[in-house]
Amino acid sequence: MQVTVENVSELGRRMTVTVEDANIEQAVQDRLKSIRPNVKMAGFRPGKVPMNMVAKTHGPSARREVIDSLVQESMREAFTQEGINPASPPHIDSMDEKGSNFIYTLNYEVFPEVDNVKLDDINLEKTVAEVTDEDVDRMLETLREQRMTWEPLKRGAKDGDGVTIDFVGTIDGEEFQGGKGQDVLLELGQGRMLPEFEEQLIGKKADQEVDVTLTFPEDYRAEHLQGKEAKFAVTVKQVAKKKLPKLDKEFAALCGVEEGIAALKKKFALIWNVNLSLH
């Protein structure tokens, strides 16, 4: 195998690899013979499809596999031979078969050379942070939020509740793109929908239908809706409130600590302190 390397930029390199006596055609024939027993074709028993028909249907893919394998193997060998550790994935630029030889070129980048750096006069400032009980409590609340469930209610919806709705929006009696939804869980007061939409769901109960009318803002993200009045036929399927898990031994176990909440807090503080020290 012959390898030549040329500089094309400060960090860019082009490598040309010549694999002598590549025997691609023989490798392709060997590949086709190996897959022939599994080739299925109407009118022939498995393993009895003529080789010329196997070559016609599977020849191109077999050639690609042979060449891909040849390139990958020879590329690794070329980099090892030249003592090169590329900084970027190599990109194949060209491939050519000349007689029994296979020649290809590839482009890649190398790492820059770094001169010796003197650190004697450099002053470093270490940042020290303290993990407080309040920090740990906030982390626990975040974990509770991640594991919360919704408890169905019979009363009307209010801010903070979750309402599950179906809705169909129309403008001038015609449905419009993006104006329809099914089983959408909307937490009131979070600003997921326009305030006008959410406000008209306040007080509504499960299994109640309501017509919501609103005007899209002039700067609404969907240009085709800007400034237009829309009507929504909304069905409230469920009203529910958040139910957070208790901070007990069972919750600690869900977080991977069997010893209870005190041990969970201690683990959080320890991990947090380690992370801060690493930074």
PDB file of N, CA and C in Angstrom, residues 40-121:
ATOM      1  N   LYS A  40     -33.607 -15.333  -2.376  1.00  0.00           N
ATOM      2  CA  LYS A  40     -34.893 -15.901  -2.769  1.00  0.00           C
ATOM      3  C   LYS A  40     -35.353 -15.243  -4.061  1.00  0.00           C
ATOM      4  N   MET A  41     -35.819 -16.073  -5.013  1.00  0.00           N
ATOM      5  CA  MET A  41     -36.297 -15.552  -6.281  1.00  0.00           C
ATOM      6  C   MET A  41     -37.363 -16.496  -6.824  1.00  0.00           C
ATOM      7  N   ALA A  42     -38.421 -15.902  -7.337  1.00  0.00           N
ATOM      8  CA  ALA A  42     -39.528 -16.711  -7.846  1.00  0.00           C
ATOM      9  C   ALA A  42     -39.036 -17.695  -8.909  1.00  0.00           C
ATOM     10  N   GLY A  43     -39.481 -18.948  -8.772  1.00  0.00           N
ATOM     11  CA  GLY A  43     -39.125 -19.981  -9.749  1.00  0.00           C
ATOM     12  C   GLY A  43     -37.893 -20.783  -9.380  1.00  0.00           C
ATOM     13  N   PHE A  44     -37.220 -20.421  -8.300  1.00  0.00           N
ATOM     14  CA  PHE A  44     -36.006 -21.132  -7.890  1.00  0.00           C
ATOM     15  C   PHE A  44     -36.089 -21.490  -6.415  1.00  0.00           C
ATOM     16  N   ARG A  45     -35.536 -22.653  -6.097  1.00  0.00           N
ATOM     17  CA  ARG A  45     -35.443 -23.044  -4.705  1.00  0.00           C
ATOM     18  C   ARG A  45     -34.337 -22.229  -4.041  1.00  0.00           C
ATOM     19  N   PRO A  46     -34.419 -22.008  -2.715  1.00  0.00           N
ATOM     20  CA  PRO A  46     -33.363 -21.269  -2.012  1.00  0.00           C
ATOM     21  C   PRO A  46     -31.993 -21.908  -2.253  1.00  0.00           C
ATOM     22  N   GLY A  47     -31.032 -21.075  -2.600  1.00  0.00           N
ATOM     23  CA  GLY A  47     -29.682 -21.563  -2.842  1.00  0.00           C
ATOM     24  C   GLY A  47     -29.447 -22.029  -4.261  1.00  0.00           C
ATOM     25  N   LYS A  48     -30.497 -22.054  -5.099  1.00  0.00           N
ATOM     26  CA  LYS A  48     -30.370 -22.548  -6.473  1.00  0.00           C
ATOM     27  C   LYS A  48     -30.521 -21.441  -7.521  1.00  0.00           C
ATOM     28  N   VAL A  49     -30.574 -20.180  -7.074  1.00  0.00           N
ATOM     29  CA  VAL A  49     -30.673 -19.085  -8.039  1.00  0.00           C
ATOM     30  C   VAL A  49     -29.350 -18.995  -8.810  1.00  0.00           C
ATOM     31  N   PRO A  50     -29.385 -18.952 -10.152  1.00  0.00           N
ATOM     32  CA  PRO A  50     -28.152 -18.882 -10.943  1.00  0.00           C
ATOM     33  C   PRO A  50     -27.298 -17.673 -10.542  1.00  0.00           C
ATOM     34  N   MET A  51     -25.957 -17.860 -10.612  1.00  0.00           N
ATOM     35  CA  MET A  51     -25.049 -16.808 -10.181  1.00  0.00           C
ATOM     36  C   MET A  51     -25.216 -15.534 -10.995  1.00  0.00           C
ATOM     37  N   ASN A  52     -25.532 -15.664 -12.295  1.00  0.00           N
ATOM     38  CA  ASN A  52     -25.662 -14.451 -13.103  1.00  0.00           C
ATOM     39  C   ASN A  52     -26.857 -13.612 -12.652  1.00  0.00           C
ATOM     40  N   MET A  53     -27.912 -14.284 -12.155  1.00  0.00           N
ATOM     41  CA  MET A  53     -29.081 -13.564 -11.663  1.00  0.00           C
ATOM     42  C   MET A  53     -28.797 -12.962 -10.278  1.00  0.00           C
ATOM     43  N   VAL A  54     -28.033 -13.692  -9.475  1.00  0.00           N
ATOM     44  CA  VAL A  54     -27.621 -13.155  -8.171  1.00  0.00           C
ATOM     45  C   VAL A  54     -26.774 -11.902  -8.377  1.00  0.00           C
ATOM     46  N   ALA A  55     -25.855 -11.966  -9.352  1.00  0.00           N
ATOM     47  CA  ALA A  55     -24.985 -10.827  -9.632  1.00  0.00           C
ATOM     48  C   ALA A  55     -25.783  -9.637 -10.148  1.00  0.00           C
ATOM     49  N   LYS A  56     -26.826  -9.915 -10.948  1.00  0.00           N
ATOM     50  CA  LYS A  56     -27.624  -8.829 -11.524  1.00  0.00           C
ATOM     51  C   LYS A  56     -28.394  -8.075 -10.448  1.00  0.00           C
ATOM     52  N   THR A  57     -28.931  -8.818  -9.481  1.00  0.00           N
ATOM     53  CA  THR A  57     -29.776  -8.184  -8.463  1.00  0.00           C
ATOM     54  C   THR A  57     -28.981  -7.682  -7.255  1.00  0.00           C
ATOM     55  N   HIS A  58     -27.885  -8.352  -6.917  1.00  0.00           N
ATOM     56  CA  HIS A  58     -27.143  -8.005  -5.708  1.00  0.00           C
ATOM     57  C   HIS A  58     -25.721  -7.527  -5.987  1.00  0.00           C
ATOM     58  N   GLY A  59     -25.329  -7.515  -7.257  1.00  0.00           N
ATOM     59  CA  GLY A  59     -23.964  -7.115  -7.594  1.00  0.00           C
ATOM     60  C   GLY A  59     -23.597  -5.713  -7.135  1.00  0.00           C
ATOM     61  N   PRO A  60     -24.430  -4.673  -7.426  1.00  0.00           N
ATOM     62  CA  PRO A  60     -24.071  -3.305  -7.017  1.00  0.00           C
ATOM     63  C   PRO A  60     -23.886  -3.151  -5.509  1.00  0.00           C
ATOM     64  N   SER A  61     -24.798  -3.752  -4.721  1.00  0.00           N
ATOM     65  CA  SER A  61     -24.680  -3.618  -3.271  1.00  0.00           C
ATOM     66  C   SER A  61     -23.467  -4.390  -2.760  1.00  0.00           C
ATOM     67  N   ALA A  62     -23.173  -5.558  -3.385  1.00  0.00           N
ATOM     68  CA  ALA A  62     -21.998  -6.333  -2.982  1.00  0.00           C
ATOM     69  C   ALA A  62     -20.718  -5.549  -3.265  1.00  0.00           C
ATOM     70  N   ARG A  63     -20.674  -4.857  -4.407  1.00  0.00           N
ATOM     71  CA  ARG A  63     -19.490  -4.052  -4.748  1.00  0.00           C
ATOM     72  C   ARG A  63     -19.311  -2.908  -3.749  1.00  0.00           C
ATOM     73  N   ARG A  64     -20.421  -2.243  -3.376  1.00  0.00           N
ATOM     74  CA  ARG A  64     -20.328  -1.159  -2.395  1.00  0.00           C
ATOM     75  C   ARG A  64     -19.793  -1.662  -1.065  1.00  0.00           C
ATOM     76  N   GLU A  65     -20.275  -2.828  -0.648  1.00  0.00           N
ATOM     77  CA  GLU A  65     -19.823  -3.384   0.631  1.00  0.00           C
ATOM     78  C   GLU A  65     -18.349  -3.719   0.585  1.00  0.00           C
ATOM     79  N   VAL A  66     -17.888  -4.290  -0.533  1.00  0.00           N
ATOM     80  CA  VAL A  66     -16.477  -4.657  -0.673  1.00  0.00           C
ATOM     81  C   VAL A  66     -15.602  -3.409  -0.642  1.00  0.00           C
ATOM     82  N   ILE A  67     -16.007  -2.378  -1.393  1.00  0.00           N
ATOM     83  CA  ILE A  67     -15.202  -1.148  -1.457  1.00  0.00           C
ATOM     84  C   ILE A  67     -15.214  -0.429  -0.107  1.00  0.00           C
ATOM     85  N   ASP A  68     -16.384  -0.369   0.556  1.00  0.00           N
ATOM     86  CA  ASP A  68     -16.449   0.276   1.875  1.00  0.00           C
ATOM     87  C   ASP A  68     -15.512  -0.410   2.855  1.00  0.00           C
ATOM     88  N   SER A  69     -15.511  -1.732   2.850  1.00  0.00           N
ATOM     89  CA  SER A  69     -14.646  -2.488   3.744  1.00  0.00           C
ATOM     90  C   SER A  69     -13.176  -2.251   3.422  1.00  0.00           C
ATOM     91  N   LEU A  70     -12.859  -2.226   2.125  1.00  0.00           N
ATOM     92  CA  LEU A  70     -11.475  -1.999   1.696  1.00  0.00           C
ATOM     93  C   LEU A  70     -10.994  -0.617   2.115  1.00  0.00           C
ATOM     94  N   VAL A  71     -11.838   0.393   1.932  1.00  0.00           N
ATOM     95  CA  VAL A  71     -11.460   1.764   2.288  1.00  0.00           C
ATOM     96  C   VAL A  71     -11.261   1.898   3.793  1.00  0.00           C
ATOM     97  N   GLN A  72     -12.203   1.381   4.573  1.00  0.00           N
ATOM     98  CA  GLN A  72     -12.099   1.517   6.025  1.00  0.00           C
ATOM     99  C   GLN A  72     -10.855   0.823   6.563  1.00  0.00           C
ATOM    100  N   GLU A  73     -10.584  -0.373   6.083  1.00  0.00           N
ATOM    101  CA  GLU A  73      -9.430  -1.123   6.569  1.00  0.00           C
ATOM    102  C   GLU A  73      -8.119  -0.462   6.157  1.00  0.00           C
ATOM    103  N   SER A  74      -8.031  -0.050   4.891  1.00  0.00           N
ATOM    104  CA  SER A  74      -6.790   0.559   4.414  1.00  0.00           C
ATOM    105  C   SER A  74      -6.592   1.950   5.014  1.00  0.00           C
ATOM    106  N   MET A  75      -7.685   2.678   5.292  1.00  0.00           N
ATOM    107  CA  MET A  75      -7.574   3.998   5.896  1.00  0.00           C
ATOM    108  C   MET A  75      -6.976   3.893   7.299  1.00  0.00           C
ATOM    109  N   ARG A  76      -7.468   2.943   8.086  1.00  0.00           N
ATOM    110  CA  ARG A  76      -6.919   2.758   9.427  1.00  0.00           C
ATOM    111  C   ARG A  76      -5.431   2.411   9.344  1.00  0.00           C
ATOM    112  N   GLU A  77      -5.091   1.532   8.410  1.00  0.00           N
ATOM    113  CA  GLU A  77      -3.700   1.134   8.242  1.00  0.00           C
ATOM    114  C   GLU A  77      -2.840   2.317   7.815  1.00  0.00           C
ATOM    115  N   ALA A  78      -3.376   3.187   6.924  1.00  0.00           N
ATOM    116  CA  ALA A  78      -2.619   4.341   6.443  1.00  0.00           C
ATOM    117  C   ALA A  78      -2.352   5.331   7.571  1.00  0.00           C
ATOM    118  N   PHE A  79      -3.358   5.619   8.376  1.00  0.00           N
ATOM    119  CA  PHE A  79      -3.158   6.546   9.490  1.00  0.00           C
ATOM    120  C   PHE A  79      -2.149   5.994  10.489  1.00  0.00           C
ATOM    121  N   THR A  80      -2.217   4.690  10.752  1.00  0.00           N
ATOM    122  CA  THR A  80      -1.259   4.074  11.670  1.00  0.00           C
ATOM    123  C   THR A  80       0.148   4.133  11.092  1.00  0.00           C
ATOM    124  N   GLN A  81       0.261   3.822   9.799  1.00  0.00           N
ATOM    125  CA  GLN A  81       1.558   3.816   9.125  1.00  0.00           C
ATOM    126  C   GLN A  81       2.218   5.198   9.163  1.00  0.00           C
ATOM    127  N   GLU A  82       1.424   6.251   8.966  1.00  0.00           N
ATOM    128  CA  GLU A  82       1.960   7.615   8.923  1.00  0.00           C
ATOM    129  C   GLU A  82       1.983   8.282  10.295  1.00  0.00           C
ATOM    130  N   GLY A  83       1.481   7.591  11.313  1.00  0.00           N
ATOM    131  CA  GLY A  83       1.461   8.170  12.656  1.00  0.00           C
ATOM    132  C   GLY A  83       0.564   9.385  12.764  1.00  0.00           C
ATOM    133  N   ILE A  84      -0.595   9.346  12.112  1.00  0.00           N
ATOM    134  CA  ILE A  84      -1.506  10.484  12.060  1.00  0.00           C
ATOM    135  C   ILE A  84      -2.729  10.232  12.935  1.00  0.00           C
ATOM    136  N   ASN A  85      -3.073  11.244  13.727  1.00  0.00           N
ATOM    137  CA  ASN A  85      -4.301  11.207  14.524  1.00  0.00           C
ATOM    138  C   ASN A  85      -5.188  12.350  14.047  1.00  0.00           C
ATOM    139  N   PRO A  86      -6.107  12.103  13.099  1.00  0.00           N
ATOM    140  CA  PRO A  86      -6.902  13.191  12.520  1.00  0.00           C
ATOM    141  C   PRO A  86      -7.782  13.880  13.554  1.00  0.00           C
ATOM    142  N   ALA A  87      -7.938  15.198  13.401  1.00  0.00           N
ATOM    143  CA  ALA A  87      -8.776  15.974  14.317  1.00  0.00           C
ATOM    144  C   ALA A  87     -10.225  15.996  13.871  1.00  0.00           C
ATOM    145  N   SER A  88     -10.493  15.591  12.638  1.00  0.00           N
ATOM    146  CA  SER A  88     -11.858  15.586  12.111  1.00  0.00           C
ATOM    147  C   SER A  88     -12.086  14.286  11.354  1.00  0.00           C
ATOM    148  N   PRO A  89     -13.345  13.861  11.220  1.00  0.00           N
ATOM    149  CA  PRO A  89     -13.637  12.647  10.449  1.00  0.00           C
ATOM    150  C   PRO A  89     -13.169  12.820   9.005  1.00  0.00           C
ATOM    151  N   PRO A  90     -12.430  11.851   8.456  1.00  0.00           N
ATOM    152  CA  PRO A  90     -11.958  11.951   7.062  1.00  0.00           C
ATOM    153  C   PRO A  90     -13.128  11.969   6.078  1.00  0.00           C
ATOM    154  N   HIS A  91     -12.956  12.739   5.006  1.00  0.00           N
ATOM    155  CA  HIS A  91     -13.975  12.826   3.961  1.00  0.00           C
ATOM    156  C   HIS A  91     -13.384  12.303   2.655  1.00  0.00           C
ATOM    157  N   ILE A  92     -13.987  11.253   2.109  1.00  0.00           N
ATOM    158  CA  ILE A  92     -13.498  10.672   0.855  1.00  0.00           C
ATOM    159  C   ILE A  92     -13.786  11.637  -0.286  1.00  0.00           C
ATOM    160  N   ASP A  93     -12.738  11.977  -1.036  1.00  0.00           N
ATOM    161  CA  ASP A  93     -12.870  12.943  -2.123  1.00  0.00           C
ATOM    162  C   ASP A  93     -13.055  12.252  -3.476  1.00  0.00           C
ATOM    163  N   SER A  94     -12.321  11.166  -3.705  1.00  0.00           N
ATOM    164  CA  SER A  94     -12.436  10.464  -4.995  1.00  0.00           C
ATOM    165  C   SER A  94     -11.985   9.025  -4.834  1.00  0.00           C
ATOM    166  N   MET A  95     -12.491   8.158  -5.720  1.00  0.00           N
ATOM    167  CA  MET A  95     -12.107   6.750  -5.747  1.00  0.00           C
ATOM    168  C   MET A  95     -11.943   6.334  -7.198  1.00  0.00           C
ATOM    169  N   ASP A  96     -10.951   5.465  -7.473  1.00  0.00           N
ATOM    170  CA  ASP A  96     -10.684   5.071  -8.852  1.00  0.00           C
ATOM    171  C   ASP A  96     -10.068   3.675  -8.862  1.00  0.00           C
ATOM    172  N   GLU A  97     -10.446   2.887  -9.858  1.00  0.00           N
ATOM    173  CA  GLU A  97      -9.839   1.572 -10.056  1.00  0.00           C
ATOM    174  C   GLU A  97      -8.959   1.627 -11.299  1.00  0.00           C
ATOM    175  N   LYS A  98      -7.685   1.306 -11.132  1.00  0.00           N
ATOM    176  CA  LYS A  98      -6.753   1.262 -12.248  1.00  0.00           C
ATOM    177  C   LYS A  98      -6.129  -0.129 -12.292  1.00  0.00           C
ATOM    178  N   GLY A  99      -6.675  -0.950 -13.186  1.00  0.00           N
ATOM    179  CA  GLY A  99      -6.215  -2.333 -13.247  1.00  0.00           C
ATOM    180  C   GLY A  99      -6.569  -3.041 -11.960  1.00  0.00           C
ATOM    181  N   SER A 100      -5.557  -3.626 -11.335  1.00  0.00           N
ATOM    182  CA  SER A 100      -5.785  -4.327 -10.071  1.00  0.00           C
ATOM    183  C   SER A 100      -5.615  -3.400  -8.871  1.00  0.00           C
ATOM    184  N   ASN A 101      -5.250  -2.140  -9.128  1.00  0.00           N
ATOM    185  CA  ASN A 101      -5.047  -1.184  -8.036  1.00  0.00           C
ATOM    186  C   ASN A 101      -6.313  -0.384  -7.761  1.00  0.00           C
ATOM    187  N   PHE A 102      -6.485  -0.029  -6.508  1.00  0.00           N
ATOM    188  CA  PHE A 102      -7.604   0.823  -6.090  1.00  0.00           C
ATOM    189  C   PHE A 102      -7.011   2.062  -5.434  1.00  0.00           C
ATOM    190  N   ILE A 103      -7.374   3.242  -5.960  1.00  0.00           N
ATOM    191  CA  ILE A 103      -6.789   4.493  -5.498  1.00  0.00           C
ATOM    192  C   ILE A 103      -7.904   5.419  -5.019  1.00  0.00           C
ATOM    193  N   TYR A 104      -7.701   6.005  -3.860  1.00  0.00           N
ATOM    194  CA  TYR A 104      -8.678   6.980  -3.369  1.00  0.00           C
ATOM    195  C   TYR A 104      -7.963   8.095  -2.620  1.00  0.00           C
ATOM    196  N   THR A 105      -8.617   9.259  -2.570  1.00  0.00           N
ATOM    197  CA  THR A 105      -8.083  10.393  -1.822  1.00  0.00           C
ATOM    198  C   THR A 105      -9.086  10.794  -0.751  1.00  0.00           C
ATOM    199  N   LEU A 106      -8.567  11.322   0.327  1.00  0.00           N
ATOM    200  CA  LEU A 106      -9.433  11.768   1.411  1.00  0.00           C
ATOM    201  C   LEU A 106      -8.872  13.046   2.012  1.00  0.00           C
ATOM    202  N   ASN A 107      -9.767  13.861   2.549  1.00  0.00           N
ATOM    203  CA  ASN A 107      -9.390  15.104   3.203  1.00  0.00           C
ATOM    204  C   ASN A 107      -9.706  15.022   4.686  1.00  0.00           C
ATOM    205  N   TYR A 108      -8.864  15.644   5.493  1.00  0.00           N
ATOM    206  CA  TYR A 108      -9.076  15.660   6.935  1.00  0.00           C
ATOM    207  C   TYR A 108      -8.294  16.825   7.518  1.00  0.00           C
ATOM    208  N   GLU A 109      -8.506  17.087   8.789  1.00  0.00           N
ATOM    209  CA  GLU A 109      -7.755  18.129   9.476  1.00  0.00           C
ATOM    210  C   GLU A 109      -6.949  17.519  10.610  1.00  0.00           C
ATOM    211  N   VAL A 110      -5.841  18.176  10.948  1.00  0.00           N
ATOM    212  CA  VAL A 110      -4.989  17.722  12.046  1.00  0.00           C
ATOM    213  C   VAL A 110      -5.057  18.738  13.177  1.00  0.00           C
ATOM    214  N   PHE A 111      -4.610  18.332  14.354  1.00  0.00           N
ATOM    215  CA  PHE A 111      -4.577  19.242  15.488  1.00  0.00           C
ATOM    216  C   PHE A 111      -3.435  20.240  15.322  1.00  0.00           C
ATOM    217  N   PRO A 112      -3.631  21.482  15.736  1.00  0.00           N
ATOM    218  CA  PRO A 112      -2.539  22.462  15.633  1.00  0.00           C
ATOM    219  C   PRO A 112      -1.430  22.147  16.619  1.00  0.00           C
ATOM    220  N   GLU A 113      -0.234  22.545  16.284  1.00  0.00           N
ATOM    221  CA  GLU A 113       0.892  22.382  17.191  1.00  0.00           C
ATOM    222  C   GLU A 113       0.864  23.520  18.208  1.00  0.00           C
ATOM    223  N   VAL A 114       0.999  23.170  19.463  1.00  0.00           N
ATOM    224  CA  VAL A 114       0.952  24.155  20.539  1.00  0.00           C
ATOM    225  C   VAL A 114       2.334  24.277  21.152  1.00  0.00           C
ATOM    226  N   ASP A 115       2.861  25.501  21.172  1.00  0.00           N
ATOM    227  CA  ASP A 115       4.167  25.728  21.789  1.00  0.00           C
ATOM    228  C   ASP A 115       4.072  25.563  23.295  1.00  0.00           C
ATOM    229  N   ASN A 116       5.228  25.398  23.931  1.00  0.00           N
ATOM    230  CA  ASN A 116       5.253  25.278  25.384  1.00  0.00           C
ATOM    231  C   ASN A 116       4.676  26.534  26.023  1.00  0.00           C
ATOM    232  N   VAL A 117       3.776  26.350  26.971  1.00  0.00           N
ATOM    233  CA  VAL A 117       3.139  27.470  27.654  1.00  0.00           C
ATOM    234  C   VAL A 117       3.690  27.576  29.060  1.00  0.00           C
ATOM    235  N   LYS A 118       4.196  28.747  29.415  1.00  0.00           N
ATOM    236  CA  LYS A 118       4.724  28.967  30.756  1.00  0.00           C
ATOM    237  C   LYS A 118       3.590  29.403  31.687  1.00  0.00           C
ATOM    238  N   LEU A 119       3.450  28.689  32.774  1.00  0.00           N
ATOM    239  CA  LEU A 119       2.353  28.954  33.703  1.00  0.00           C
ATOM    240  C   LEU A 119       2.819  29.615  34.995  1.00  0.00           C
ATOM    241  N   ASP A 120       4.110  29.910  35.082  1.00  0.00           N
ATOM    242  CA  ASP A 120       4.657  30.422  36.345  1.00  0.00           C
ATOM    243  C   ASP A 120       4.000  31.727  36.774  1.00  0.00           C
ATOM    244  N   ASP A 121       3.711  32.612  35.832  1.00  0.00           N
ATOM    245  CA  ASP A 121       3.196  33.939  36.173  1.00  0.00           C
ATOM    246  C   ASP A 121       1.676  34.048  36.102  1.00  0.00           C
TER     247      ASP A 121
END
